[in-house]
PDB file of C-alpha atoms in Angstrom:
ATOM      1  CA  UNK A   1      15.515   0.037  54.009  1.00  0.00           C
ATOM      2  CA  UNK A   2      14.195   1.619  57.181  1.00  0.00           C
ATOM      3  CA  UNK A   3      16.289   2.375  60.277  1.00  0.00           C
ATOM      4  CA  UNK A   4      15.273  -0.765  62.172  1.00  0.00           C
ATOM      5  CA  UNK A   5      16.260  -3.062  59.324  1.00  0.00           C
ATOM      6  CA  UNK A   6      19.544  -1.211  58.865  1.00  0.00           C
ATOM      7  CA  UNK A   7      20.190  -1.660  62.588  1.00  0.00           C
ATOM      8  CA  UNK A   8      19.409  -5.375  62.270  1.00  0.00           C
ATOM      9  CA  UNK A   9      22.128  -5.736  59.618  1.00  0.00           C
ATOM     10  CA  UNK A  10      24.656  -3.585  61.462  1.00  0.00           C
ATOM     11  CA  UNK A  11      24.535  -5.961  64.448  1.00  0.00           C
ATOM     12  CA  UNK A  12      26.053  -8.680  62.263  1.00  0.00           C
ATOM     13  CA  UNK A  13      28.662  -6.591  60.434  1.00  0.00           C
ATOM     14  CA  UNK A  14      31.425  -7.003  63.007  1.00  0.00           C
ATOM     15  CA  UNK A  15      30.774 -10.750  63.122  1.00  0.00           C
ATOM     16  CA  UNK A  16      31.410 -11.058  59.392  1.00  0.00           C
ATOM     17  CA  UNK A  17      27.895 -12.361  58.763  1.00  0.00           C
ATOM     18  CA  UNK A  18      26.911  -9.875  56.055  1.00  0.00           C
ATOM     19  CA  UNK A  19      28.762 -10.687  52.874  1.00  0.00           C
ATOM     20  CA  UNK A  20      29.546  -9.316  49.497  1.00  0.00           C
ATOM     21  CA  UNK A  21      30.347 -12.614  47.744  1.00  0.00           C
ATOM     22  CA  UNK A  22      28.016 -15.358  46.592  1.00  0.00           C
ATOM     23  CA  UNK A  23      29.155 -18.360  48.594  1.00  0.00           C
ATOM     24  CA  UNK A  24      27.778 -19.347  51.983  1.00  0.00           C
ATOM     25  CA  UNK A  25      29.903 -18.572  55.023  1.00  0.00           C
ATOM     26  CA  UNK A  26      31.342 -21.896  56.153  1.00  0.00           C
ATOM     27  CA  UNK A  27      31.936 -21.112  59.826  1.00  0.00           C
ATOM     28  CA  UNK A  28      28.351 -20.326  60.835  1.00  0.00           C
ATOM     29  CA  UNK A  29      26.963 -22.581  63.542  1.00  0.00           C
ATOM     30  CA  UNK A  30      23.636 -24.308  63.002  1.00  0.00           C
ATOM     31  CA  UNK A  31      22.106 -21.923  65.539  1.00  0.00           C
ATOM     32  CA  UNK A  32      23.449 -18.855  63.711  1.00  0.00           C
ATOM     33  CA  UNK A  33      22.153 -20.150  60.377  1.00  0.00           C
ATOM     34  CA  UNK A  34      18.740 -20.884  61.853  1.00  0.00           C
ATOM     35  CA  UNK A  35      18.497 -17.418  63.423  1.00  0.00           C
ATOM     36  CA  UNK A  36      19.577 -15.707  60.212  1.00  0.00           C
ATOM     37  CA  UNK A  37      17.214 -17.820  58.101  1.00  0.00           C
ATOM     38  CA  UNK A  38      14.312 -16.922  60.396  1.00  0.00           C
ATOM     39  CA  UNK A  39      15.195 -13.242  59.976  1.00  0.00           C
ATOM     40  CA  UNK A  40      15.469 -13.743  56.207  1.00  0.00           C
ATOM     41  CA  UNK A  41      12.049 -15.391  56.127  1.00  0.00           C
ATOM     42  CA  UNK A  42      10.632 -12.492  58.120  1.00  0.00           C
ATOM     43  CA  UNK A  43      12.117  -9.998  55.660  1.00  0.00           C
ATOM     44  CA  UNK A  44      10.783 -12.008  52.715  1.00  0.00           C
ATOM     45  CA  UNK A  45       7.282 -12.155  54.203  1.00  0.00           C
ATOM     46  CA  UNK A  46       7.396  -8.387  54.806  1.00  0.00           C
ATOM     47  CA  UNK A  47       8.304  -7.820  51.146  1.00  0.00           C
ATOM     48  CA  UNK A  48      11.921  -6.888  51.905  1.00  0.00           C
ATOM     49  CA  UNK A  49      13.212  -9.166  49.145  1.00  0.00           C
ATOM     50  CA  UNK A  50      16.735  -7.743  48.898  1.00  0.00           C
ATOM     51  CA  UNK A  51      17.270  -7.951  52.654  1.00  0.00           C
ATOM     52  CA  UNK A  52      16.111 -11.567  52.579  1.00  0.00           C
ATOM     53  CA  UNK A  53      18.370 -12.290  49.590  1.00  0.00           C
ATOM     54  CA  UNK A  54      21.432 -10.996  51.423  1.00  0.00           C
ATOM     55  CA  UNK A  55      20.752 -13.286  54.358  1.00  0.00           C
ATOM     56  CA  UNK A  56      19.932 -16.341  52.245  1.00  0.00           C
ATOM     57  CA  UNK A  57      23.122 -15.886  50.209  1.00  0.00           C
ATOM     58  CA  UNK A  58      25.068 -15.572  53.469  1.00  0.00           C
ATOM     59  CA  UNK A  59      23.651 -18.800  54.874  1.00  0.00           C
ATOM     60  CA  UNK A  60      23.289 -20.721  51.603  1.00  0.00           C
ATOM     61  CA  UNK A  61      19.626 -21.425  52.449  1.00  0.00           C
ATOM     62  CA  UNK A  62      18.490 -23.143  49.254  1.00  0.00           C
ATOM     63  CA  UNK A  63      14.732 -22.891  49.870  1.00  0.00           C
ATOM     64  CA  UNK A  64      15.060 -19.172  50.516  1.00  0.00           C
ATOM     65  CA  UNK A  65      17.275 -18.664  47.461  1.00  0.00           C
ATOM     66  CA  UNK A  66      14.734 -20.539  45.336  1.00  0.00           C
ATOM     67  CA  UNK A  67      11.905 -18.336  46.633  1.00  0.00           C
ATOM     68  CA  UNK A  68      13.952 -15.235  45.804  1.00  0.00           C
ATOM     69  CA  UNK A  69      14.579 -16.682  42.329  1.00  0.00           C
ATOM     70  CA  UNK A  70      10.854 -17.296  41.865  1.00  0.00           C
ATOM     71  CA  UNK A  71      10.170 -13.706  42.903  1.00  0.00           C
ATOM     72  CA  UNK A  72      12.728 -12.375  40.422  1.00  0.00           C
ATOM     73  CA  UNK A  73      11.264 -14.572  37.690  1.00  0.00           C
ATOM     74  CA  UNK A  74       7.777 -13.201  38.385  1.00  0.00           C
ATOM     75  CA  UNK A  75       9.198  -9.690  37.913  1.00  0.00           C
ATOM     76  CA  UNK A  76      10.883 -10.562  34.593  1.00  0.00           C
ATOM     77  CA  UNK A  77      14.387 -10.568  36.093  1.00  0.00           C
ATOM     78  CA  UNK A  78      15.451 -13.843  34.508  1.00  0.00           C
ATOM     79  CA  UNK A  79      19.223 -13.416  34.891  1.00  0.00           C
ATOM     80  CA  UNK A  80      18.835 -12.584  38.586  1.00  0.00           C
ATOM     81  CA  UNK A  81      16.464 -15.546  38.973  1.00  0.00           C
ATOM     82  CA  UNK A  82      18.991 -17.839  37.307  1.00  0.00           C
ATOM     83  CA  UNK A  83      21.688 -16.669  39.708  1.00  0.00           C
ATOM     84  CA  UNK A  84      19.496 -17.482  42.718  1.00  0.00           C
ATOM     85  CA  UNK A  85      18.520 -20.895  41.328  1.00  0.00           C
ATOM     86  CA  UNK A  86      22.181 -21.628  40.598  1.00  0.00           C
ATOM     87  CA  UNK A  87      23.244 -20.667  44.123  1.00  0.00           C
ATOM     88  CA  UNK A  88      20.429 -22.861  45.473  1.00  0.00           C
ATOM     89  CA  UNK A  89      21.683 -25.786  43.346  1.00  0.00           C
ATOM     90  CA  UNK A  90      18.170 -25.965  41.891  1.00  0.00           C
ATOM     91  CA  UNK A  91      18.876 -27.454  38.457  1.00  0.00           C
ATOM     92  CA  UNK A  92      15.192 -28.065  37.745  1.00  0.00           C
ATOM     93  CA  UNK A  93      14.520 -24.320  37.796  1.00  0.00           C
ATOM     94  CA  UNK A  94      17.894 -23.202  36.400  1.00  0.00           C
ATOM     95  CA  UNK A  95      18.006 -25.417  33.304  1.00  0.00           C
ATOM     96  CA  UNK A  96      15.011 -23.881  31.467  1.00  0.00           C
ATOM     97  CA  UNK A  97      16.527 -20.417  31.937  1.00  0.00           C
ATOM     98  CA  UNK A  98      19.923 -21.636  30.760  1.00  0.00           C
ATOM     99  CA  UNK A  99      18.229 -23.089  27.671  1.00  0.00           C
ATOM    100  CA  UNK A 100      16.449 -19.810  27.006  1.00  0.00           C
ATOM    101  CA  UNK A 101      19.693 -17.848  27.305  1.00  0.00           C
ATOM    102  CA  UNK A 102      21.428 -20.341  25.014  1.00  0.00           C
ATOM    103  CA  UNK A 103      18.717 -19.783  22.383  1.00  0.00           C
ATOM    104  CA  UNK A 104      19.189 -16.023  22.595  1.00  0.00           C
ATOM    105  CA  UNK A 105      22.952 -16.375  22.187  1.00  0.00           C
ATOM    106  CA  UNK A 106      22.479 -18.789  19.292  1.00  0.00           C
ATOM    107  CA  UNK A 107      20.146 -16.372  17.510  1.00  0.00           C
ATOM    108  CA  UNK A 108      22.631 -13.526  18.023  1.00  0.00           C
ATOM    109  CA  UNK A 109      25.437 -15.603  16.554  1.00  0.00           C
ATOM    110  CA  UNK A 110      23.364 -16.541  13.495  1.00  0.00           C
ATOM    111  CA  UNK A 111      22.534 -12.933  12.612  1.00  0.00           C
TER     112      UNK A 111
END
């Protein structure tokens, strides 16, 4: 990540807005969420997928998390995609991946 983007994240560090767990921060105001989601969308549109992911996980922005999941899926990162769909509460996209993983586990058990 370049210096400007690193500086963007460091502004939020002392506010507790950059997280290391996968649950949205509950005490963000609507204005804070909107500002962070706009920044996340900007990062996503610039191809900074991981920067966008960090913000969307922080805010719990389901549309953003789903887009990150779709991106991961297009890159063959099915487990990462499943995690994003799960965090977004997007059962329609998560269930096929869960079924696929279940088939893999079933085939491993049978052998």
